[in-house]
mmCIF file of C-alpha atoms in Angstrom:
data_model
loop_
_atom_site.group_PDB
_atom_site.id
_atom_site.type_symbol
_atom_site.label_atom_id
_atom_site.label_comp_id
_atom_site.label_asym_id
_atom_site.label_seq_id
_atom_site.Cartn_x
_atom_site.Cartn_y
_atom_site.Cartn_z
ATOM 1 C CA MET A 1 12.580 -17.368 -4.064
ATOM 2 C CA LEU A 2 10.726 -14.578 -3.546
ATOM 3 C CA ALA A 3 6.726 -15.558 -2.603
ATOM 4 C CA PHE A 4 4.125 -13.590 -4.778
ATOM 5 C CA ARG A 5 1.551 -11.899 -3.547
ATOM 6 C CA THR A 6 -2.382 -13.851 -4.582
ATOM 7 C CA PRO A 7 -5.151 -11.074 -4.805
ATOM 8 C CA GLN A 8 -6.343 -12.784 -1.228
ATOM 9 C CA TYR A 9 -5.648 -11.894 2.053
ATOM 10 C CA ASN A 10 -4.837 -15.397 3.454
ATOM 11 C CA VAL A 11 -4.732 -14.342 6.831
ATOM 12 C CA ALA A 12 -7.857 -14.911 9.735
ATOM 13 C CA PRO A 13 -8.930 -13.342 13.294
ATOM 14 C CA HIS A 14 -8.739 -16.261 14.991
ATOM 15 C CA SER A 15 -8.782 -20.133 14.223
ATOM 16 C CA ALA A 16 -12.480 -21.020 14.274
ATOM 17 C CA PHE A 17 -12.751 -18.150 10.574
ATOM 18 C CA ARG A 18 -9.504 -19.972 8.965
ATOM 19 C CA SER A 19 -11.518 -21.042 6.358
ATOM 20 C CA GLN A 20 -11.296 -17.205 5.549
ATOM 21 C CA ARG A 21 -8.869 -17.922 3.423
ATOM 22 C CA GLN A 22 -11.114 -19.891 1.011
ATOM 23 C CA ARG A 23 -13.618 -16.796 0.670
ATOM 24 C CA GLN A 24 -16.445 -18.710 1.936
ATOM 25 C CA ASP A 25 -19.329 -18.969 0.996
ATOM 26 C CA SER A 26 -21.304 -17.504 4.099
ATOM 27 C CA CYS A 27 -19.294 -14.221 3.073
ATOM 28 C CA LEU A 28 -21.038 -13.330 0.036
ATOM 29 C CA SER A 29 -24.424 -15.142 0.664
ATOM 30 C CA SER A 30 -25.818 -11.590 -0.187
ATOM 31 C CA PHE A 31 -24.622 -10.682 -2.653
ATOM 32 C CA ALA A 32 -24.807 -13.728 -4.514
ATOM 33 C CA SER A 33 -27.115 -12.948 -8.268
ATOM 34 C CA THR A 34 -24.007 -10.405 -8.641
ATOM 35 C CA PHE A 35 -21.000 -12.900 -7.602
ATOM 36 C CA VAL A 36 -20.898 -15.960 -7.842
ATOM 37 C CA VAL A 37 -18.180 -18.756 -5.779
ATOM 38 C CA VAL A 38 -16.888 -21.597 -8.285
ATOM 39 C CA ASN A 39 -14.953 -24.127 -6.309
ATOM 40 C CA ASN A 40 -12.667 -24.850 -9.673
ATOM 41 C CA ILE A 41 -9.303 -23.336 -10.080
ATOM 42 C CA ASP A 42 -9.120 -20.324 -11.816
ATOM 43 C CA THR A 43 -6.582 -21.437 -14.327
ATOM 44 C CA TYR A 44 -7.279 -17.695 -16.752
ATOM 45 C CA LEU A 45 -5.265 -15.810 -13.420
ATOM 46 C CA ALA A 46 -2.737 -18.727 -13.503
ATOM 47 C CA THR A 47 -1.464 -18.825 -17.488
ATOM 48 C CA THR A 48 -1.728 -15.285 -16.410
ATOM 49 C CA ARG A 49 0.502 -15.021 -14.010
ATOM 50 C CA SER A 50 2.885 -17.605 -15.842
ATOM 51 C CA ASP A 51 2.588 -15.840 -18.538
ATOM 52 C CA LEU A 52 4.290 -11.845 -16.297
ATOM 53 C CA ALA A 53 7.541 -14.728 -14.863
ATOM 54 C CA VAL A 54 8.219 -15.573 -18.609
ATOM 55 C CA ARG A 55 8.357 -12.793 -20.048
ATOM 56 C CA ALA A 56 9.624 -10.387 -16.680
ATOM 57 C CA ARG A 57 13.004 -13.753 -16.429
ATOM 58 C CA LEU A 58 11.115 -13.819 -12.419
ATOM 59 C CA SER A 59 14.205 -15.712 -11.742
ATOM 60 C CA LEU A 60 14.621 -13.536 -8.887
ATOM 61 C CA ALA A 61 18.005 -12.547 -6.798
ATOM 62 C CA PRO A 62 18.138 -12.276 -2.861
ATOM 63 C CA PHE A 63 16.874 -8.886 -2.948
ATOM 64 C CA SER A 64 17.568 -6.546 -0.089
ATOM 65 C CA GLN A 65 14.649 -7.040 2.986
ATOM 66 C CA SER A 66 13.379 -10.412 0.099
ATOM 67 C CA GLU A 67 13.827 -12.483 3.328
ATOM 68 C CA LEU A 68 11.541 -10.497 5.951
ATOM 69 C CA TRP A 69 9.414 -9.569 2.641
ATOM 70 C CA ASN A 70 8.330 -13.612 2.508
ATOM 71 C CA ARG A 71 7.686 -13.817 5.628
ATOM 72 C CA ILE A 72 4.814 -11.264 6.188
ATOM 73 C CA ILE A 73 3.113 -12.902 3.420
ATOM 74 C CA ARG A 74 2.779 -16.253 4.648
ATOM 75 C CA GLU A 75 2.189 -15.447 7.942
ATOM 76 C CA GLY A 76 1.264 -12.179 8.550
ATOM 77 C CA VAL A 77 2.641 -8.723 10.656
ATOM 78 C CA GLN A 78 3.154 -9.651 13.926
ATOM 79 C CA PRO A 79 3.381 -5.902 15.898
ATOM 80 C CA LYS A 80 4.645 -5.850 19.376
ATOM 81 C CA TRP A 81 2.545 -3.924 22.425
ATOM 82 C CA THR A 82 4.719 -2.187 25.376
ATOM 83 C CA GLN A 83 3.730 -2.832 28.235
ATOM 84 C CA SER A 84 1.006 -0.267 28.596
ATOM 85 C CA LYS A 85 -1.137 -1.637 26.326
ATOM 86 C CA PRO A 86 -4.155 -3.209 28.859
ATOM 87 C CA GLN A 87 -5.429 -7.056 28.809
ATOM 88 C CA THR A 88 -8.956 -5.598 27.609
ATOM 89 C CA GLN A 89 -10.133 -2.167 26.460
ATOM 90 C CA GLN A 90 -11.659 -0.262 29.151
ATOM 91 C CA HIS A 91 -13.333 1.904 26.912
ATOM 92 C CA ARG A 92 -14.235 1.798 23.420
ATOM 93 C CA PRO A 93 -14.947 4.418 21.954
ATOM 94 C CA LYS A 94 -17.098 5.583 19.358
ATOM 95 C CA ASN A 95 -16.676 6.434 15.234
ATOM 96 C CA HIS A 96 -15.969 10.486 14.812
ATOM 97 C CA LYS A 97 -18.999 12.488 13.795
ATOM 98 C CA SER A 98 -17.303 12.657 10.563
ATOM 99 C CA SER A 99 -18.539 8.785 9.522
ATOM 100 C CA GLU A 100 -22.216 9.177 10.527
ATOM 101 C CA ALA A 101 -22.005 12.702 8.018
ATOM 102 C CA HIS A 102 -20.861 9.911 5.674
ATOM 103 C CA ALA A 103 -22.235 6.954 6.236
ATOM 104 C CA ALA A 104 -24.010 5.795 3.021
ATOM 105 C CA ALA A 105 -20.061 6.398 1.782
ATOM 106 C CA VAL A 106 -18.214 4.923 5.317
ATOM 107 C CA ARG A 107 -20.430 1.321 4.079
ATOM 108 C CA ARG A 108 -19.904 0.719 0.546
ATOM 109 C CA HIS A 109 -16.602 1.144 1.336
ATOM 110 C CA VAL A 110 -16.913 -2.031 4.024
ATOM 111 C CA ARG A 111 -19.095 -3.127 1.870
ATOM 112 C CA LYS A 112 -16.298 -3.446 -0.898
ATOM 113 C CA ASP A 113 -13.643 -4.837 1.218
ATOM 114 C CA GLN A 114 -15.983 -7.759 2.963
ATOM 115 C CA LEU A 115 -16.529 -8.582 -1.062
ATOM 116 C CA GLU A 116 -12.465 -8.344 -1.549
ATOM 117 C CA GLY A 117 -11.559 -9.826 1.936
ATOM 118 C CA GLN A 118 -9.885 -6.872 3.239
ATOM 119 C CA TYR A 119 -12.642 -6.895 6.021
ATOM 120 C CA LEU A 120 -14.257 -9.411 7.517
ATOM 121 C CA VAL A 121 -16.752 -7.847 8.807
ATOM 122 C CA ILE A 122 -19.493 -10.290 12.138
ATOM 123 C CA ASP A 123 -22.433 -9.550 13.750
ATOM 124 C CA ASP A 124 -21.591 -7.735 17.414
ATOM 125 C CA ARG A 125 -22.697 -9.960 19.001
ATOM 126 C CA VAL A 126 -19.401 -11.410 18.251
ATOM 127 C CA LEU A 127 -17.346 -9.843 20.436
ATOM 128 C CA GLU A 128 -19.098 -11.819 24.048
ATOM 129 C CA LEU A 129 -17.039 -14.726 22.425
ATOM 130 C CA TRP A 130 -13.410 -11.911 22.342
ATOM 131 C CA PRO A 131 -12.908 -9.941 25.315
ATOM 132 C CA GLU A 132 -9.000 -9.264 23.554
ATOM 133 C CA VAL A 133 -11.118 -7.457 21.113
ATOM 134 C CA PHE A 134 -9.968 -3.875 20.828
ATOM 135 C CA ILE A 135 -12.068 -1.066 19.107
ATOM 136 C CA SER A 136 -10.831 2.570 17.438
ATOM 137 C CA PRO A 137 -13.661 4.986 15.843
ATOM 138 C CA VAL A 138 -13.762 5.932 12.483
ATOM 139 C CA ASP A 139 -13.118 8.934 10.351
ATOM 140 C CA VAL A 140 -14.056 10.696 7.778
ATOM 141 C CA VAL A 141 -11.368 12.902 5.368
ATOM 142 C CA GLY A 142 -11.737 15.032 2.847
ATOM 143 C CA LYS A 143 -9.677 13.865 -0.362
ATOM 144 C CA ALA A 144 -8.593 16.139 -3.612
ATOM 145 C CA ALA A 145 -11.712 16.624 -6.290
ATOM 146 C CA GLY A 146 -14.408 16.523 -3.873
ATOM 147 C CA ASP A 147 -13.353 12.322 -2.846
ATOM 148 C CA THR A 148 -13.147 10.634 1.257
ATOM 149 C CA ARG A 149 -11.487 8.328 2.434
ATOM 150 C CA MET A 150 -12.604 6.176 5.206
ATOM 151 C CA ILE A 151 -9.340 5.868 7.676
ATOM 152 C CA ASN A 152 -9.828 3.489 11.197
ATOM 153 C CA ASP A 153 -8.469 6.428 14.131
ATOM 154 C CA TYR A 154 -5.661 4.581 15.637
ATOM 155 C CA SER A 155 -4.212 7.783 17.611
ATOM 156 C CA TYR A 156 -7.967 7.953 19.703
ATOM 157 C CA PRO A 157 -8.237 7.441 22.598
ATOM 158 C CA ARG A 158 -5.240 9.947 22.955
ATOM 159 C CA ARG A 159 -3.129 7.782 25.629
ATOM 160 C CA ALA A 160 -5.213 4.593 25.617
ATOM 161 C CA ALA A 161 -5.234 3.752 21.314
ATOM 162 C CA VAL A 162 -3.001 1.115 19.882
ATOM 163 C CA ASN A 163 -0.815 3.722 18.873
ATOM 164 C CA ASP A 164 0.084 4.456 21.684
ATOM 165 C CA PHE A 165 0.134 0.559 22.648
ATOM 166 C CA THR A 166 1.530 -0.386 19.523
ATOM 167 C CA ASP A 167 6.406 -0.312 20.221
ATOM 168 C CA ARG A 168 7.807 0.655 17.659
ATOM 169 C CA GLU A 169 11.134 -1.021 18.368
ATOM 170 C CA ASN A 170 10.297 -3.866 16.535
ATOM 171 C CA PHE A 171 9.544 -1.926 12.967
ATOM 172 C CA PRO A 172 12.053 -2.429 10.992
ATOM 173 C CA SER A 173 14.575 0.458 9.628
ATOM 174 C CA ILE A 174 14.133 2.304 6.890
ATOM 175 C CA ALA A 175 15.280 5.088 5.557
ATOM 176 C CA TYR A 176 12.882 7.898 2.595
ATOM 177 C CA LYS A 177 15.141 10.631 1.227
ATOM 178 C CA PRO A 178 12.341 12.347 -1.136
ATOM 179 C CA PRO A 179 12.956 14.954 -2.569
ATOM 180 C CA ARG A 180 16.640 14.635 -1.430
ATOM 181 C CA ASP A 181 16.963 11.874 -3.797
ATOM 182 C CA VAL A 182 14.984 12.666 -6.843
ATOM 183 C CA ALA A 183 16.545 16.125 -7.263
ATOM 184 C CA ARG A 184 20.397 14.150 -7.447
ATOM 185 C CA ARG A 185 19.378 12.028 -10.227
ATOM 186 C CA LEU A 186 17.511 15.010 -12.220
ATOM 187 C CA HIS A 187 21.672 16.836 -11.494
ATOM 188 C CA ASP A 188 22.867 13.555 -12.567
ATOM 189 C CA LEU A 189 21.293 13.412 -15.776
ATOM 190 C CA ARG A 190 21.172 16.742 -16.383
ATOM 191 C CA LEU A 191 24.827 17.587 -15.915
ATOM 192 C CA SER A 192 25.569 14.350 -18.321
ATOM 193 C CA TYR A 193 23.611 14.048 -20.919
ATOM 194 C CA PRO A 194 22.943 18.635 -21.323
ATOM 195 C CA ASP A 195 21.352 18.220 -25.014
ATOM 196 C CA GLU A 196 19.188 14.888 -24.111
ATOM 197 C CA LYS A 197 14.995 15.648 -23.150
ATOM 198 C CA VAL A 198 15.055 14.734 -19.346
ATOM 199 C CA LEU A 199 11.654 13.884 -17.606
ATOM 200 C CA LEU A 200 9.116 12.891 -15.174
ATOM 201 C CA MET A 201 7.735 10.469 -14.157
ATOM 202 C CA PHE A 202 5.003 9.771 -11.062
ATOM 203 C CA GLY A 203 2.755 7.614 -9.556
ATOM 204 C CA ASP A 204 0.757 6.123 -6.150
ATOM 205 C CA VAL A 205 0.081 2.254 -5.694
ATOM 206 C CA SER A 206 -3.527 1.589 -5.196
ATOM 207 C CA GLY A 207 -4.324 1.015 -1.785
ATOM 208 C CA ALA A 208 -1.092 -0.060 -1.065
ATOM 209 C CA PHE A 209 -0.487 -0.730 3.061
ATOM 210 C CA ARG A 210 -3.644 -3.411 2.056
ATOM 211 C CA HIS A 211 -1.674 -5.160 0.638
ATOM 212 C CA VAL A 212 0.863 -6.361 3.121
ATOM 213 C CA PRO A 213 -1.272 -8.962 5.683
ATOM 214 C CA VAL A 214 -1.415 -8.826 8.901
ATOM 215 C CA HIS A 215 -1.200 -11.770 10.978
ATOM 216 C CA GLU A 216 -4.123 -14.131 12.510
ATOM 217 C CA GLU A 217 -3.302 -14.254 16.201
ATOM 218 C CA TYR A 218 -3.251 -10.079 15.741
ATOM 219 C CA VAL A 219 -5.862 -8.403 13.828
ATOM 220 C CA LEU A 220 -8.769 -8.392 16.672
ATOM 221 C CA ILE A 221 -6.986 -5.371 18.060
ATOM 222 C CA PHE A 222 -7.552 -3.722 14.609
ATOM 223 C CA SER A 223 -11.431 -3.400 14.596
ATOM 224 C CA PHE A 224 -13.629 -0.731 14.433
ATOM 225 C CA MET A 225 -17.999 -1.122 14.747
ATOM 226 C CA LEU A 226 -21.234 -0.037 12.332
ATOM 227 C CA THR A 227 -24.026 0.018 14.681
ATOM 228 C CA ALA A 228 -24.213 -3.773 15.249
ATOM 229 C CA THR A 229 -22.160 -4.229 12.145
ATOM 230 C CA TRP A 230 -18.549 -5.457 13.696
ATOM 231 C CA VAL A 231 -16.446 -5.413 11.318
ATOM 232 C CA ILE A 232 -11.890 -7.205 11.423
ATOM 233 C CA ASP A 233 -9.058 -5.190 9.392
ATOM 234 C CA LEU A 234 -7.195 -8.276 7.678
ATOM 235 C CA SER A 235 -4.295 -5.630 6.599
ATOM 236 C CA CYS A 236 -2.441 -2.819 8.207
ATOM 237 C CA GLY A 237 -4.401 0.229 7.367
ATOM 238 C CA PHE A 238 -4.581 3.411 6.916
ATOM 239 C CA GLY A 239 -4.134 5.533 10.149
ATOM 240 C CA TRP A 240 -1.765 3.000 12.097
ATOM 241 C CA CYS A 241 1.885 3.810 12.762
ATOM 242 C CA GLY A 242 3.329 0.815 11.310
ATOM 243 C CA SER A 243 1.767 0.652 7.562
ATOM 244 C CA THR A 244 4.157 2.676 6.081
ATOM 245 C CA VAL A 245 7.245 0.862 7.318
ATOM 246 C CA PHE A 246 5.881 -2.250 7.080
ATOM 247 C CA TYR A 247 4.892 -0.811 3.070
ATOM 248 C CA SER A 248 8.018 -0.164 2.756
ATOM 249 C CA LEU A 249 9.347 -3.570 3.006
ATOM 250 C CA ALA A 250 7.456 -4.179 -0.274
ATOM 251 C CA ALA A 251 8.880 -1.044 -1.800
ATOM 252 C CA THR A 252 12.471 -2.301 -1.254
ATOM 253 C CA VAL A 253 12.180 -5.319 -3.130
ATOM 254 C CA PHE A 254 10.300 -3.379 -6.152
ATOM 255 C CA HIS A 255 12.226 -1.038 -6.726
ATOM 256 C CA ASP A 256 15.963 -3.871 -6.338
ATOM 257 C CA ILE A 257 13.740 -5.319 -9.223
ATOM 258 C CA TYR A 258 13.141 -1.837 -11.033
ATOM 259 C CA GLU A 259 17.056 -1.013 -10.809
ATOM 260 C CA GLN A 260 18.140 -4.487 -11.959
ATOM 261 C CA ALA A 261 16.266 -4.674 -14.961
ATOM 262 C CA ALA A 262 17.966 -5.281 -18.366
ATOM 263 C CA ILE A 263 17.328 -1.141 -20.689
ATOM 264 C CA ALA A 264 18.730 -1.920 -23.799
ATOM 265 C CA ASP A 265 21.345 0.709 -24.530
ATOM 266 C CA ASP A 266 23.459 0.578 -27.850
ATOM 267 C CA VAL A 267 24.002 4.409 -28.349
ATOM 268 C CA LEU A 268 24.067 6.643 -24.545
ATOM 269 C CA SER A 269 26.054 4.840 -21.946
ATOM 270 C CA LEU A 270 22.574 5.750 -19.297
ATOM 271 C CA GLY A 271 22.715 2.810 -16.949
ATOM 272 C CA GLN A 272 20.235 1.452 -14.632
ATOM 273 C CA LEU A 273 16.861 2.713 -14.366
ATOM 274 C CA ARG A 274 17.059 5.027 -11.418
ATOM 275 C CA GLY A 275 13.511 4.953 -8.612
ATOM 276 C CA ASN A 276 12.447 7.108 -5.607
ATOM 277 C CA VAL A 277 10.217 5.760 -3.203
ATOM 278 C CA TRP A 278 7.716 8.099 -0.790
ATOM 279 C CA CYS A 279 5.566 5.757 0.925
ATOM 280 C CA ASP A 280 3.835 4.360 -1.764
ATOM 281 C CA ALA A 281 4.631 6.990 -3.972
ATOM 282 C CA HIS A 282 7.182 6.208 -6.725
ATOM 283 C CA ILE A 283 8.471 8.365 -8.388
ATOM 284 C CA CYS A 284 10.829 7.673 -11.923
ATOM 285 C CA VAL A 285 13.413 10.659 -13.924
ATOM 286 C CA GLU A 286 14.901 9.500 -16.550
ATOM 287 C CA VAL A 287 16.806 10.398 -20.111
ATOM 288 C CA ASP A 288 13.658 10.396 -23.431
ATOM 289 C CA HIS A 289 15.865 7.759 -25.631
ATOM 290 C CA GLY A 290 14.384 5.739 -28.247
ATOM 291 C CA ASP A 291 11.684 3.939 -25.638
ATOM 292 C CA ARG A 292 13.432 3.931 -22.487
ATOM 293 C CA CYS A 293 10.683 5.901 -20.557
ATOM 294 C CA SER A 294 8.610 3.358 -21.451
ATOM 295 C CA SER A 295 10.361 0.420 -20.741
ATOM 296 C CA ALA A 296 10.564 2.473 -17.032
ATOM 297 C CA ASN A 297 6.802 2.035 -17.255
ATOM 298 C CA LEU A 298 6.570 -1.106 -18.156
ATOM 299 C CA THR A 299 8.917 -2.868 -15.631
ATOM 300 C CA LEU A 300 7.618 -0.258 -12.690
ATOM 301 C CA CYS A 301 4.428 -2.192 -13.497
ATOM 302 C CA GLN A 302 5.675 -5.615 -14.103
ATOM 303 C CA ALA A 303 7.474 -5.246 -10.164
ATOM 304 C CA LEU A 304 4.332 -3.659 -9.352
ATOM 305 C CA ALA A 305 2.439 -6.881 -10.432
ATOM 306 C CA THR A 306 5.207 -9.379 -8.776
ATOM 307 C CA ILE A 307 4.799 -8.176 -5.423
ATOM 308 C CA LEU A 308 1.810 -7.299 -4.758
ATOM 309 C CA ASP A 309 -0.567 -7.559 -7.201
ATOM 310 C CA PRO A 310 -2.117 -6.037 -10.576
ATOM 311 C CA ALA A 311 -4.635 -4.108 -8.410
ATOM 312 C CA ALA A 312 -2.055 -2.111 -7.201
ATOM 313 C CA ILE A 313 -1.530 -0.989 -10.650
ATOM 314 C CA SER A 314 -3.360 2.053 -11.449
ATOM 315 C CA ASP A 315 -3.773 4.174 -14.567
ATOM 316 C CA LYS A 316 -4.888 7.254 -12.955
ATOM 317 C CA ASN A 317 -2.082 7.025 -10.285
ATOM 318 C CA PHE A 318 0.317 7.547 -12.826
ATOM 319 C CA THR A 319 0.715 10.138 -14.896
ATOM 320 C CA ALA A 320 2.523 10.261 -17.865
ATOM 321 C CA TRP A 321 6.314 11.324 -18.794
ATOM 322 C CA TRP A 322 6.402 15.217 -18.334
ATOM 323 C CA SER A 323 9.527 17.672 -17.597
ATOM 324 C CA GLN A 324 6.936 19.163 -15.371
ATOM 325 C CA ASP A 325 4.328 18.185 -12.927
ATOM 326 C CA LYS A 326 3.985 18.518 -9.531
ATOM 327 C CA ALA A 327 5.986 15.520 -6.927
ATOM 328 C CA LEU A 328 6.507 14.885 -3.306
ATOM 329 C CA GLY A 329 5.241 18.519 -2.776
ATOM 330 C CA LEU A 330 7.623 19.893 -5.123
ATOM 331 C CA LEU A 331 6.881 21.660 -8.467
ATOM 332 C CA TRP A 332 10.138 19.761 -10.523
ATOM 333 C CA ASN A 333 11.065 21.309 -14.140
ATOM 334 C CA THR A 334 13.211 18.778 -15.682
ATOM 335 C CA ALA A 335 14.524 21.267 -18.545
ATOM 336 C CA THR A 336 16.368 23.834 -16.108
ATOM 337 C CA GLY A 337 16.421 20.487 -13.858
ATOM 338 C CA THR A 338 15.052 21.956 -10.989
ATOM 339 C CA GLY A 339 12.800 21.614 -8.253
ATOM 340 C CA SER A 340 10.434 24.149 -6.102
ATOM 341 C CA ILE A 341 8.205 25.087 -3.971
ATOM 342 C CA PRO A 342 4.106 26.273 -4.715
ATOM 343 C CA GLU A 343 3.574 29.649 -4.452
ATOM 344 C CA ASP A 344 0.785 28.947 -2.522
ATOM 345 C CA LYS A 345 2.945 27.480 0.117
ATOM 346 C CA LEU A 346 6.104 30.131 0.400
ATOM 347 C CA THR A 347 2.956 32.861 1.171
ATOM 348 C CA LYS A 348 1.214 30.255 4.102
ATOM 349 C CA ALA A 349 5.144 30.319 5.711
ATOM 350 C CA LEU A 350 5.176 33.257 5.518
ATOM 351 C CA ARG A 351 2.109 34.362 7.712
#
């Protein structure tokens, strides 16, 4: 059987913090006026997940990579380090200046993840107890529509960063082939069903790497400072070289579920659904026949909720089904069966 992902991140940096697994009241005490901590079983959540399992017929087969993903969910990612990694950090770098310019946004991010069990936030005086701790600087980068993203710069300082000490030979193998696979899928459908409308849907997972926990003995390597506050990341962070690799295991499993779903087809022989994944981006190309596209969308959401968490599904991160859209940096036209490079990228490349 496949392990179900739960919203709580049952990992902690040290045995002294194992009670973090029950989301100890102390983490929320300062927000008691907003959040109420109860000890009763959440019967609504239990019923909701039971309904999901029944409706989706989740007697899951042994999908590829499911055993390794199950182990990660139960135990957390256990990175291996190169021989060049020192026992203790020789120099603890300061945060990048961008974090100071966006201090309010950084603190909002930390507060949110603290309440959601993603971060363990404690006073810096605890650092004296664990000399093996590694501190990485915080950086802030821009996003679309003027938004910002906080990242942990695990590549700094050079030759003394977490990414430098990570043994990548330990990583499971992955094979990302979009946009080739998207183009091939589009070409095959256009060739096989020339008189049918073909549509494309693009979406990405909300907080993808946050659904991949780190083993409690290793989280001390993934931390950062905010003045006198020490923040420990309990899951794979945006900025660590292993996050994409270990998330890909989850993507493989729920794409297996997606592609093996039974889709009713009493007129055309369209076969099984086909999905394409690039990191946390998911691209679906299907013939617009009957309710096939809407069924594909529902099936993908069910797979995401089963393997990751219902919180991984965000309506704003999923497009509608269109004949023209931009995905993976290319412009796709399902009517003509083509993918093209945007003009601004061509202009930039020719400079």
